[in-house]
Amino acid sequence: MFSRLSIRAKLLVALSVPALALAGFASARVADTWRVADGMRALDALVAVAIAGNDLVHSVQKERGFSVGFAASRGANFRDELRAQRGETDARAAAFARLAGALGPRAAGAGVDDELRATGEALARIRALRVAVDGARATPPELLTAYTTAVADLLGVSHAVQRAVTEPDLARALTAYVALSDAKERTG
């Protein structure tokens, strides 16, 4: 049967096998590149959440200081600063929630998802602390302890993202970033 084909047909048959193999190989490479790109987009989103989380931590740390000062002065000091800082904390919390919500369900992995839930609970506790501060129903040590616990919960997101990152260079950079945030909290 092959002997009856024209030279042109024989060339087409002979070249179609490597061409199909090349097309299959190219398709596999494109699919692999898409998977890598999707992974990098997910990684970028996770890192953005970690950075926004640390921005929120910094804002809550400042709110903690103003809240303790306000309570210690029985409302005589830091009223305006506390009000402004709460606005900043709310803005940082909204930015964080927007980025975290864009991750989608279970996009980040179970560890990150658990920490995101803990962050929501910490923010709810902060709202309750604000009521206690405004009503003079909490002592400075109680506020310090409660805010510090909330900050620790908020830092958990960065720790979970750090554990989720597998790309070595980014993992090292994120480890340093998280360690700096932890050190900042420990030193007050």
Short mmCIF file of N, CA and C in Angstrom, two decimals:
data_model
loop_
_atom_site.label_atom_id
_atom_site.label_comp_id
_atom_site.label_asym_id
_atom_site.label_seq_id
_atom_site.Cartn_x
_atom_site.Cartn_y
_atom_site.Cartn_z
N MET A 1 0.82 -1.18 0.00
CA MET A 1 0.00 0.00 0.00
C MET A 1 0.87 1.25 0.00
N PHE A 2 1.92 1.28 0.80
CA PHE A 2 2.79 2.45 0.88
C PHE A 2 3.50 2.68 -0.47
N SER A 3 3.75 1.57 -1.19
CA SER A 3 4.45 1.68 -2.47
C SER A 3 3.59 2.34 -3.53
N ARG A 4 2.30 2.35 -3.40
CA ARG A 4 1.40 2.94 -4.38
C ARG A 4 1.28 4.45 -4.22
N LEU A 5 1.72 4.98 -3.08
CA LEU A 5 1.59 6.42 -2.84
C LEU A 5 2.61 7.20 -3.64
N SER A 6 2.23 8.42 -3.96
CA SER A 6 3.16 9.30 -4.67
C SER A 6 4.26 9.75 -3.71
N ILE A 7 5.31 10.28 -4.27
CA ILE A 7 6.41 10.77 -3.43
C ILE A 7 5.92 11.86 -2.49
N ARG A 8 5.06 12.70 -3.01
CA ARG A 8 4.50 13.78 -2.17
C ARG A 8 3.74 13.18 -0.99
N ALA A 9 2.92 12.21 -1.20
CA ALA A 9 2.15 11.56 -0.14
C ALA A 9 3.07 10.86 0.85
N LYS A 10 4.11 10.19 0.31
CA LYS A 10 5.07 9.52 1.18
C LYS A 10 5.78 10.53 2.08
N LEU A 11 6.16 11.68 1.52
CA LEU A 11 6.80 12.73 2.32
C LEU A 11 5.85 13.27 3.39
N LEU A 12 4.59 13.46 3.00
CA LEU A 12 3.60 13.94 3.97
C LEU A 12 3.45 12.96 5.13
N VAL A 13 3.37 11.67 4.82
CA VAL A 13 3.24 10.67 5.87
C VAL A 13 4.50 10.65 6.73
N ALA A 14 5.66 10.69 6.09
CA ALA A 14 6.92 10.63 6.82
C ALA A 14 7.12 11.85 7.71
N LEU A 15 6.69 13.01 7.26
CA LEU A 15 6.88 14.23 8.03
C LEU A 15 5.76 14.46 9.05
N SER A 16 4.61 13.83 8.84
CA SER A 16 3.50 14.06 9.77
C SER A 16 3.77 13.44 11.14
N VAL A 17 4.46 12.32 11.18
CA VAL A 17 4.75 11.68 12.47
C VAL A 17 5.62 12.59 13.34
N PRO A 18 6.77 13.11 12.86
CA PRO A 18 7.54 14.03 13.71
C PRO A 18 6.79 15.33 13.98
N ALA A 19 5.99 15.79 13.01
CA ALA A 19 5.23 17.03 13.22
C ALA A 19 4.21 16.84 14.34
N LEU A 20 3.54 15.70 14.34
CA LEU A 20 2.58 15.41 15.41
C LEU A 20 3.28 15.27 16.75
N ALA A 21 4.44 14.64 16.75
CA ALA A 21 5.21 14.52 17.99
C ALA A 21 5.64 15.89 18.50
N LEU A 22 6.10 16.73 17.59
CA LEU A 22 6.49 18.10 17.96
C LEU A 22 5.30 18.88 18.50
N ALA A 23 4.14 18.74 17.86
CA ALA A 23 2.94 19.44 18.33
C ALA A 23 2.54 18.94 19.73
N GLY A 24 2.66 17.63 19.94
CA GLY A 24 2.34 17.09 21.26
C GLY A 24 3.29 17.61 22.32
N PHE A 25 4.58 17.63 21.98
CA PHE A 25 5.58 18.14 22.91
C PHE A 25 5.34 19.62 23.21
N ALA A 26 5.06 20.40 22.17
CA ALA A 26 4.80 21.83 22.35
C ALA A 26 3.55 22.05 23.21
N SER A 27 2.53 21.25 22.99
CA SER A 27 1.30 21.38 23.79
C SER A 27 1.58 21.08 25.26
N ALA A 28 2.39 20.06 25.50
CA ALA A 28 2.74 19.72 26.88
C ALA A 28 3.52 20.85 27.53
N ARG A 29 4.43 21.47 26.79
CA ARG A 29 5.21 22.59 27.33
C ARG A 29 4.31 23.79 27.62
N VAL A 30 3.38 24.08 26.71
CA VAL A 30 2.46 25.20 26.94
C VAL A 30 1.60 24.93 28.17
N ALA A 31 1.10 23.72 28.30
CA ALA A 31 0.29 23.38 29.48
C ALA A 31 1.12 23.51 30.76
N ASP A 32 2.36 23.07 30.71
CA ASP A 32 3.24 23.18 31.87
C ASP A 32 3.50 24.65 32.21
N THR A 33 3.73 25.45 31.19
CA THR A 33 3.95 26.89 31.41
C THR A 33 2.72 27.55 32.01
N TRP A 34 1.54 27.15 31.55
CA TRP A 34 0.30 27.69 32.14
C TRP A 34 0.18 27.30 33.61
N ARG A 35 0.52 26.06 33.94
CA ARG A 35 0.46 25.62 35.34
C ARG A 35 1.43 26.43 36.20
N VAL A 36 2.63 26.64 35.68
CA VAL A 36 3.62 27.44 36.43
C VAL A 36 3.11 28.87 36.61
N ALA A 37 2.56 29.45 35.54
CA ALA A 37 2.04 30.82 35.62
C ALA A 37 0.89 30.91 36.63
N ASP A 38 0.00 29.92 36.60
CA ASP A 38 -1.09 29.91 37.59
C ASP A 38 -0.55 29.80 39.00
N GLY A 39 0.46 28.96 39.18
CA GLY A 39 1.08 28.83 40.50
C GLY A 39 1.72 30.13 40.95
N MET A 40 2.36 30.83 40.04
CA MET A 40 2.99 32.10 40.39
C MET A 40 1.94 33.16 40.72
N ARG A 41 0.83 33.16 39.98
CA ARG A 41 -0.26 34.10 40.31
C ARG A 41 -0.82 33.81 41.70
N ALA A 42 -1.00 32.54 42.01
CA ALA A 42 -1.49 32.17 43.34
C ALA A 42 -0.48 32.57 44.41
N LEU A 43 0.79 32.36 44.13
CA LEU A 43 1.84 32.73 45.06
C LEU A 43 1.88 34.24 45.27
N ASP A 44 1.72 34.98 44.18
CA ASP A 44 1.69 36.44 44.26
C ASP A 44 0.53 36.89 45.14
N ALA A 45 -0.62 36.25 44.96
CA ALA A 45 -1.79 36.61 45.77
C ALA A 45 -1.55 36.29 47.25
N LEU A 46 -0.92 35.16 47.53
CA LEU A 46 -0.62 34.79 48.92
C LEU A 46 0.34 35.79 49.56
N VAL A 47 1.37 36.17 48.83
CA VAL A 47 2.34 37.12 49.37
C VAL A 47 1.67 38.48 49.59
N ALA A 48 0.80 38.88 48.67
CA ALA A 48 0.08 40.14 48.84
C ALA A 48 -0.78 40.11 50.11
N VAL A 49 -1.39 38.97 50.39
CA VAL A 49 -2.18 38.82 51.62
C VAL A 49 -1.27 38.92 52.85
N ALA A 50 -0.11 38.29 52.79
CA ALA A 50 0.82 38.35 53.93
C ALA A 50 1.28 39.79 54.17
N ILE A 51 1.57 40.52 53.11
CA ILE A 51 2.02 41.91 53.26
C ILE A 51 0.88 42.77 53.81
N ALA A 52 -0.32 42.59 53.26
CA ALA A 52 -1.47 43.35 53.77
C ALA A 52 -1.75 42.98 55.22
N GLY A 53 -1.56 41.72 55.57
CA GLY A 53 -1.74 41.29 56.95
C GLY A 53 -0.75 41.96 57.88
N ASN A 54 0.50 42.09 57.44
CA ASN A 54 1.49 42.76 58.28
C ASN A 54 1.24 44.26 58.36
N ASP A 55 0.70 44.85 57.30
CA ASP A 55 0.30 46.26 57.37
C ASP A 55 -0.81 46.43 58.41
N LEU A 56 -1.74 45.47 58.42
CA LEU A 56 -2.82 45.49 59.41
C LEU A 56 -2.25 45.31 60.82
N VAL A 57 -1.30 44.42 60.97
CA VAL A 57 -0.66 44.20 62.28
C VAL A 57 -0.05 45.51 62.78
N HIS A 58 0.67 46.20 61.92
CA HIS A 58 1.31 47.45 62.32
C HIS A 58 0.26 48.47 62.78
N SER A 59 -0.83 48.54 62.05
CA SER A 59 -1.89 49.47 62.41
C SER A 59 -2.53 49.10 63.75
N VAL A 60 -2.75 47.81 63.99
CA VAL A 60 -3.33 47.36 65.26
C VAL A 60 -2.35 47.60 66.40
N GLN A 61 -1.07 47.45 66.14
CA GLN A 61 -0.07 47.74 67.17
C GLN A 61 -0.15 49.22 67.59
N LYS A 62 -0.29 50.08 66.63
CA LYS A 62 -0.42 51.51 66.95
C LYS A 62 -1.73 51.78 67.70
N GLU A 63 -2.80 51.12 67.25
CA GLU A 63 -4.09 51.29 67.94
C GLU A 63 -3.98 50.78 69.38
N ARG A 64 -3.27 49.70 69.57
CA ARG A 64 -3.05 49.17 70.93
C ARG A 64 -2.40 50.23 71.81
N GLY A 65 -1.36 50.87 71.31
CA GLY A 65 -0.67 51.90 72.09
C GLY A 65 -1.57 53.07 72.44
N PHE A 66 -2.31 53.55 71.45
CA PHE A 66 -3.22 54.67 71.73
C PHE A 66 -4.35 54.26 72.66
N SER A 67 -4.85 53.03 72.51
CA SER A 67 -5.94 52.56 73.38
C SER A 67 -5.48 52.45 74.83
N VAL A 68 -4.29 51.91 75.02
CA VAL A 68 -3.75 51.78 76.38
C VAL A 68 -3.50 53.16 76.97
N GLY A 69 -2.94 54.06 76.18
CA GLY A 69 -2.71 55.43 76.66
C GLY A 69 -4.01 56.15 76.98
N PHE A 70 -5.01 55.96 76.14
CA PHE A 70 -6.32 56.58 76.37
C PHE A 70 -6.94 56.04 77.66
N ALA A 71 -6.87 54.72 77.85
CA ALA A 71 -7.44 54.12 79.06
C ALA A 71 -6.66 54.53 80.30
N ALA A 72 -5.34 54.58 80.19
CA ALA A 72 -4.51 54.95 81.34
C ALA A 72 -4.78 56.40 81.77
N SER A 73 -5.10 57.25 80.81
CA SER A 73 -5.37 58.66 81.13
C SER A 73 -6.85 58.90 81.44
N ARG A 74 -7.61 57.83 81.49
CA ARG A 74 -9.07 57.91 81.72
C ARG A 74 -9.74 58.82 80.69
N GLY A 75 -9.27 58.69 79.45
CA GLY A 75 -9.88 59.43 78.34
C GLY A 75 -9.37 60.84 78.15
N ALA A 76 -8.40 61.26 78.93
CA ALA A 76 -7.91 62.63 78.82
C ALA A 76 -6.92 62.80 77.67
N ASN A 77 -6.22 61.75 77.30
CA ASN A 77 -5.20 61.85 76.25
C ASN A 77 -5.52 60.90 75.09
N PHE A 78 -5.02 61.24 73.94
CA PHE A 78 -5.04 60.39 72.75
C PHE A 78 -6.41 60.18 72.12
N ARG A 79 -7.39 60.98 72.47
CA ARG A 79 -8.73 60.80 71.90
C ARG A 79 -8.69 60.94 70.38
N ASP A 80 -8.12 62.02 69.88
CA ASP A 80 -8.09 62.26 68.43
C ASP A 80 -7.18 61.26 67.72
N GLU A 81 -6.04 60.99 68.34
CA GLU A 81 -5.10 60.05 67.73
C GLU A 81 -5.72 58.64 67.64
N LEU A 82 -6.43 58.26 68.69
CA LEU A 82 -7.07 56.95 68.70
C LEU A 82 -8.15 56.87 67.62
N ARG A 83 -8.94 57.90 67.49
CA ARG A 83 -9.99 57.93 66.47
C ARG A 83 -9.37 57.80 65.07
N ALA A 84 -8.31 58.56 64.83
CA ALA A 84 -7.64 58.50 63.52
C ALA A 84 -7.01 57.12 63.29
N GLN A 85 -6.43 56.57 64.34
CA GLN A 85 -5.79 55.26 64.19
C GLN A 85 -6.81 54.17 63.94
N ARG A 86 -7.96 54.25 64.55
CA ARG A 86 -9.01 53.27 64.29
C ARG A 86 -9.43 53.33 62.83
N GLY A 87 -9.51 54.55 62.29
CA GLY A 87 -9.84 54.68 60.86
C GLY A 87 -8.79 54.01 59.98
N GLU A 88 -7.52 54.19 60.35
CA GLU A 88 -6.44 53.55 59.58
C GLU A 88 -6.52 52.02 59.72
N THR A 89 -6.78 51.55 60.93
CA THR A 89 -6.90 50.11 61.14
C THR A 89 -8.06 49.55 60.31
N ASP A 90 -9.18 50.25 60.31
CA ASP A 90 -10.33 49.80 59.52
C ASP A 90 -9.99 49.75 58.03
N ALA A 91 -9.27 50.75 57.55
CA ALA A 91 -8.88 50.77 56.14
C ALA A 91 -7.93 49.61 55.82
N ARG A 92 -6.99 49.35 56.72
CA ARG A 92 -6.06 48.23 56.51
C ARG A 92 -6.81 46.90 56.58
N ALA A 93 -7.78 46.80 57.48
CA ALA A 93 -8.57 45.56 57.59
C ALA A 93 -9.39 45.34 56.32
N ALA A 94 -9.93 46.41 55.77
CA ALA A 94 -10.71 46.29 54.52
C ALA A 94 -9.81 45.86 53.36
N ALA A 95 -8.62 46.44 53.27
CA ALA A 95 -7.68 46.06 52.21
C ALA A 95 -7.27 44.60 52.36
N PHE A 96 -7.02 44.19 53.58
CA PHE A 96 -6.65 42.80 53.85
C PHE A 96 -7.80 41.88 53.46
N ALA A 97 -9.01 42.21 53.87
CA ALA A 97 -10.18 41.37 53.57
C ALA A 97 -10.40 41.26 52.07
N ARG A 98 -10.20 42.34 51.35
CA ARG A 98 -10.36 42.33 49.89
C ARG A 98 -9.37 41.34 49.25
N LEU A 99 -8.11 41.42 49.66
CA LEU A 99 -7.09 40.52 49.09
C LEU A 99 -7.32 39.08 49.53
N ALA A 100 -7.66 38.88 50.80
CA ALA A 100 -7.90 37.53 51.30
C ALA A 100 -9.12 36.92 50.63
N GLY A 101 -10.15 37.73 50.42
CA GLY A 101 -11.36 37.24 49.75
C GLY A 101 -11.11 36.85 48.31
N ALA A 102 -10.14 37.49 47.67
CA ALA A 102 -9.82 37.18 46.28
C ALA A 102 -9.10 35.84 46.15
N LEU A 103 -8.60 35.29 47.25
CA LEU A 103 -7.93 33.99 47.19
C LEU A 103 -8.89 32.88 46.82
N GLY A 104 -10.14 33.04 47.19
CA GLY A 104 -11.11 31.99 46.92
C GLY A 104 -11.04 30.90 47.97
N PRO A 105 -12.07 30.09 48.02
CA PRO A 105 -12.10 29.02 49.03
C PRO A 105 -11.00 28.00 48.79
N ARG A 106 -10.27 27.73 49.82
CA ARG A 106 -9.20 26.74 49.85
C ARG A 106 -8.10 26.96 48.81
N ALA A 107 -8.05 28.15 48.22
CA ALA A 107 -7.00 28.42 47.23
C ALA A 107 -5.64 28.48 47.90
N ALA A 108 -5.63 28.84 49.16
CA ALA A 108 -4.37 29.04 49.86
C ALA A 108 -3.90 27.81 50.62
N GLY A 109 -4.76 26.84 50.78
CA GLY A 109 -4.39 25.68 51.58
C GLY A 109 -5.01 25.78 52.96
N ALA A 110 -5.12 24.65 53.59
CA ALA A 110 -5.82 24.56 54.87
C ALA A 110 -5.19 25.44 55.94
N GLY A 111 -3.86 25.47 56.03
CA GLY A 111 -3.20 26.27 57.06
C GLY A 111 -3.50 27.74 56.92
N VAL A 112 -3.45 28.25 55.71
CA VAL A 112 -3.73 29.67 55.48
C VAL A 112 -5.21 29.94 55.73
N ASP A 113 -6.08 29.05 55.25
CA ASP A 113 -7.51 29.23 55.48
C ASP A 113 -7.84 29.31 56.97
N ASP A 114 -7.22 28.45 57.77
CA ASP A 114 -7.45 28.47 59.22
C ASP A 114 -7.01 29.80 59.82
N GLU A 115 -5.87 30.29 59.38
CA GLU A 115 -5.37 31.57 59.90
C GLU A 115 -6.23 32.74 59.43
N LEU A 116 -6.78 32.66 58.23
CA LEU A 116 -7.68 33.72 57.77
C LEU A 116 -8.94 33.77 58.64
N ARG A 117 -9.44 32.60 59.02
CA ARG A 117 -10.60 32.56 59.93
C ARG A 117 -10.22 33.15 61.29
N ALA A 118 -9.03 32.81 61.79
CA ALA A 118 -8.56 33.36 63.07
C ALA A 118 -8.42 34.87 62.99
N THR A 119 -8.02 35.37 61.84
CA THR A 119 -7.90 36.82 61.66
C THR A 119 -9.26 37.48 61.76
N GLY A 120 -10.25 36.88 61.15
CA GLY A 120 -11.61 37.43 61.25
C GLY A 120 -12.07 37.48 62.70
N GLU A 121 -11.75 36.45 63.46
CA GLU A 121 -12.11 36.41 64.88
C GLU A 121 -11.33 37.48 65.66
N ALA A 122 -10.07 37.66 65.32
CA ALA A 122 -9.26 38.68 66.00
C ALA A 122 -9.82 40.08 65.72
N LEU A 123 -10.23 40.32 64.49
CA LEU A 123 -10.81 41.63 64.17
C LEU A 123 -12.13 41.86 64.91
N ALA A 124 -12.90 40.80 65.08
CA ALA A 124 -14.14 40.93 65.86
C ALA A 124 -13.81 41.26 67.32
N ARG A 125 -12.76 40.64 67.86
CA ARG A 125 -12.36 40.95 69.24
C ARG A 125 -11.88 42.40 69.35
N ILE A 126 -11.21 42.88 68.32
CA ILE A 126 -10.75 44.28 68.35
C ILE A 126 -11.95 45.23 68.37
N ARG A 127 -12.98 44.91 67.60
CA ARG A 127 -14.19 45.75 67.63
C ARG A 127 -14.79 45.77 69.03
N ALA A 128 -14.80 44.63 69.71
CA ALA A 128 -15.30 44.56 71.09
C ALA A 128 -14.40 45.34 72.04
N LEU A 129 -13.09 45.27 71.80
CA LEU A 129 -12.16 46.04 72.64
C LEU A 129 -12.42 47.54 72.51
N ARG A 130 -12.73 47.97 71.32
CA ARG A 130 -13.00 49.40 71.11
C ARG A 130 -14.18 49.86 71.96
N VAL A 131 -15.19 49.02 72.04
CA VAL A 131 -16.36 49.36 72.87
C VAL A 131 -15.93 49.45 74.34
N ALA A 132 -15.09 48.52 74.76
CA ALA A 132 -14.61 48.53 76.15
C ALA A 132 -13.75 49.76 76.41
N VAL A 133 -12.93 50.15 75.46
CA VAL A 133 -12.09 51.35 75.62
C VAL A 133 -12.98 52.59 75.72
N ASP A 134 -13.92 52.72 74.80
CA ASP A 134 -14.79 53.89 74.79
C ASP A 134 -15.64 54.00 76.04
N GLY A 135 -16.03 52.85 76.60
CA GLY A 135 -16.86 52.84 77.80
C GLY A 135 -16.05 52.78 79.08
N ALA A 136 -14.74 52.87 78.99
CA ALA A 136 -13.84 52.81 80.15
C ALA A 136 -14.09 51.55 80.97
N ARG A 137 -14.29 50.43 80.26
CA ARG A 137 -14.58 49.16 80.93
C ARG A 137 -13.41 48.19 80.88
N ALA A 138 -12.24 48.68 80.54
CA ALA A 138 -11.07 47.80 80.50
C ALA A 138 -9.86 48.55 81.04
N THR A 139 -9.06 47.85 81.80
CA THR A 139 -7.84 48.46 82.34
C THR A 139 -6.74 48.40 81.29
N PRO A 140 -5.73 49.25 81.42
CA PRO A 140 -4.62 49.19 80.47
C PRO A 140 -3.98 47.80 80.37
N PRO A 141 -3.73 47.09 81.48
CA PRO A 141 -3.14 45.74 81.33
C PRO A 141 -4.07 44.78 80.57
N GLU A 142 -5.38 44.88 80.83
CA GLU A 142 -6.32 44.03 80.10
C GLU A 142 -6.30 44.34 78.61
N LEU A 143 -6.25 45.62 78.29
CA LEU A 143 -6.20 46.02 76.88
C LEU A 143 -4.91 45.55 76.22
N LEU A 144 -3.82 45.72 76.93
CA LEU A 144 -2.52 45.31 76.39
C LEU A 144 -2.53 43.81 76.09
N THR A 145 -3.04 43.03 77.01
CA THR A 145 -3.10 41.58 76.82
C THR A 145 -4.02 41.22 75.66
N ALA A 146 -5.19 41.81 75.61
CA ALA A 146 -6.17 41.48 74.57
C ALA A 146 -5.67 41.90 73.18
N TYR A 147 -5.11 43.09 73.08
CA TYR A 147 -4.59 43.53 71.78
C TYR A 147 -3.39 42.67 71.37
N THR A 148 -2.55 42.32 72.30
CA THR A 148 -1.37 41.50 71.98
C THR A 148 -1.79 40.13 71.48
N THR A 149 -2.83 39.57 72.08
CA THR A 149 -3.36 38.28 71.60
C THR A 149 -3.91 38.43 70.19
N ALA A 150 -4.62 39.52 69.93
CA ALA A 150 -5.15 39.76 68.58
C ALA A 150 -4.02 39.92 67.57
N VAL A 151 -2.97 40.64 67.94
CA VAL A 151 -1.83 40.82 67.04
C VAL A 151 -1.18 39.46 66.73
N ALA A 152 -1.04 38.61 67.73
CA ALA A 152 -0.46 37.28 67.51
C ALA A 152 -1.30 36.49 66.51
N ASP A 153 -2.62 36.58 66.64
CA ASP A 153 -3.50 35.89 65.70
C ASP A 153 -3.35 36.46 64.29
N LEU A 154 -3.22 37.78 64.20
CA LEU A 154 -3.05 38.41 62.89
C LEU A 154 -1.72 38.01 62.25
N LEU A 155 -0.69 37.87 63.05
CA LEU A 155 0.61 37.44 62.52
C LEU A 155 0.57 36.00 62.02
N GLY A 156 -0.38 35.24 62.49
CA GLY A 156 -0.50 33.84 62.05
C GLY A 156 -0.68 33.69 60.55
N VAL A 157 -1.31 34.66 59.90
CA VAL A 157 -1.48 34.59 58.45
C VAL A 157 -0.12 34.58 57.76
N SER A 158 0.75 35.48 58.17
CA SER A 158 2.08 35.53 57.55
C SER A 158 2.85 34.24 57.78
N HIS A 159 2.70 33.68 58.97
CA HIS A 159 3.38 32.42 59.27
C HIS A 159 2.85 31.30 58.37
N ALA A 160 1.54 31.26 58.17
CA ALA A 160 0.94 30.22 57.33
C ALA A 160 1.35 30.40 55.87
N VAL A 161 1.38 31.63 55.39
CA VAL A 161 1.83 31.88 54.02
C VAL A 161 3.29 31.48 53.87
N GLN A 162 4.08 31.80 54.86
CA GLN A 162 5.50 31.43 54.83
C GLN A 162 5.65 29.91 54.67
N ARG A 163 4.84 29.16 55.41
CA ARG A 163 4.91 27.70 55.31
C ARG A 163 4.40 27.19 53.96
N ALA A 164 3.49 27.93 53.33
CA ALA A 164 2.89 27.50 52.06
C ALA A 164 3.80 27.77 50.86
N VAL A 165 4.73 28.69 51.00
CA VAL A 165 5.61 29.05 49.88
C VAL A 165 6.70 28.00 49.73
N THR A 166 6.84 27.48 48.53
CA THR A 166 7.85 26.45 48.28
C THR A 166 8.98 26.93 47.38
N GLU A 167 8.82 28.06 46.73
CA GLU A 167 9.87 28.59 45.85
C GLU A 167 11.00 29.09 46.74
N PRO A 168 12.22 28.54 46.62
CA PRO A 168 13.28 28.79 47.61
C PRO A 168 13.64 30.26 47.84
N ASP A 169 13.85 31.03 46.79
CA ASP A 169 14.25 32.43 46.97
C ASP A 169 13.15 33.23 47.65
N LEU A 170 11.93 33.02 47.22
CA LEU A 170 10.81 33.74 47.82
C LEU A 170 10.60 33.28 49.26
N ALA A 171 10.78 32.00 49.51
CA ALA A 171 10.63 31.47 50.87
C ALA A 171 11.64 32.13 51.82
N ARG A 172 12.88 32.29 51.36
CA ARG A 172 13.90 32.94 52.21
C ARG A 172 13.52 34.39 52.48
N ALA A 173 13.11 35.10 51.44
CA ALA A 173 12.73 36.52 51.62
C ALA A 173 11.53 36.64 52.56
N LEU A 174 10.56 35.77 52.38
CA LEU A 174 9.36 35.81 53.23
C LEU A 174 9.70 35.43 54.66
N THR A 175 10.61 34.50 54.85
CA THR A 175 11.04 34.12 56.19
C THR A 175 11.66 35.32 56.91
N ALA A 176 12.49 36.06 56.20
CA ALA A 176 13.11 37.25 56.79
C ALA A 176 12.05 38.29 57.13
N TYR A 177 11.10 38.48 56.23
CA TYR A 177 10.02 39.46 56.43
C TYR A 177 9.18 39.10 57.66
N VAL A 178 8.83 37.83 57.77
CA VAL A 178 8.02 37.37 58.90
C VAL A 178 8.82 37.47 60.20
N ALA A 179 10.10 37.13 60.14
CA ALA A 179 10.94 37.23 61.34
C ALA A 179 11.04 38.68 61.81
N LEU A 180 11.14 39.60 60.88
CA LEU A 180 11.19 41.02 61.23
C LEU A 180 9.88 41.45 61.90
N SER A 181 8.77 41.02 61.36
CA SER A 181 7.46 41.35 61.96
C SER A 181 7.35 40.77 63.37
N ASP A 182 7.80 39.54 63.53
CA ASP A 182 7.76 38.91 64.86
C ASP A 182 8.65 39.67 65.85
N ALA A 183 9.84 40.02 65.39
CA ALA A 183 10.78 40.74 66.27
C ALA A 183 10.20 42.09 66.66
N LYS A 184 9.57 42.75 65.72
CA LYS A 184 8.96 44.05 65.99
C LYS A 184 7.87 43.92 67.08
N GLU A 185 7.08 42.87 67.00
CA GLU A 185 6.04 42.65 68.01
C GLU A 185 6.67 42.32 69.37
N ARG A 186 7.69 41.52 69.38
CA ARG A 186 8.31 41.12 70.65
C ARG A 186 9.00 42.29 71.36
N THR A 187 9.53 43.21 70.57
CA THR A 187 10.24 44.35 71.18
C THR A 187 9.28 45.46 71.58
N GLY A 188 8.05 45.39 71.14
CA GLY A 188 7.06 46.38 71.51
C GLY A 188 7.11 47.53 70.61
#
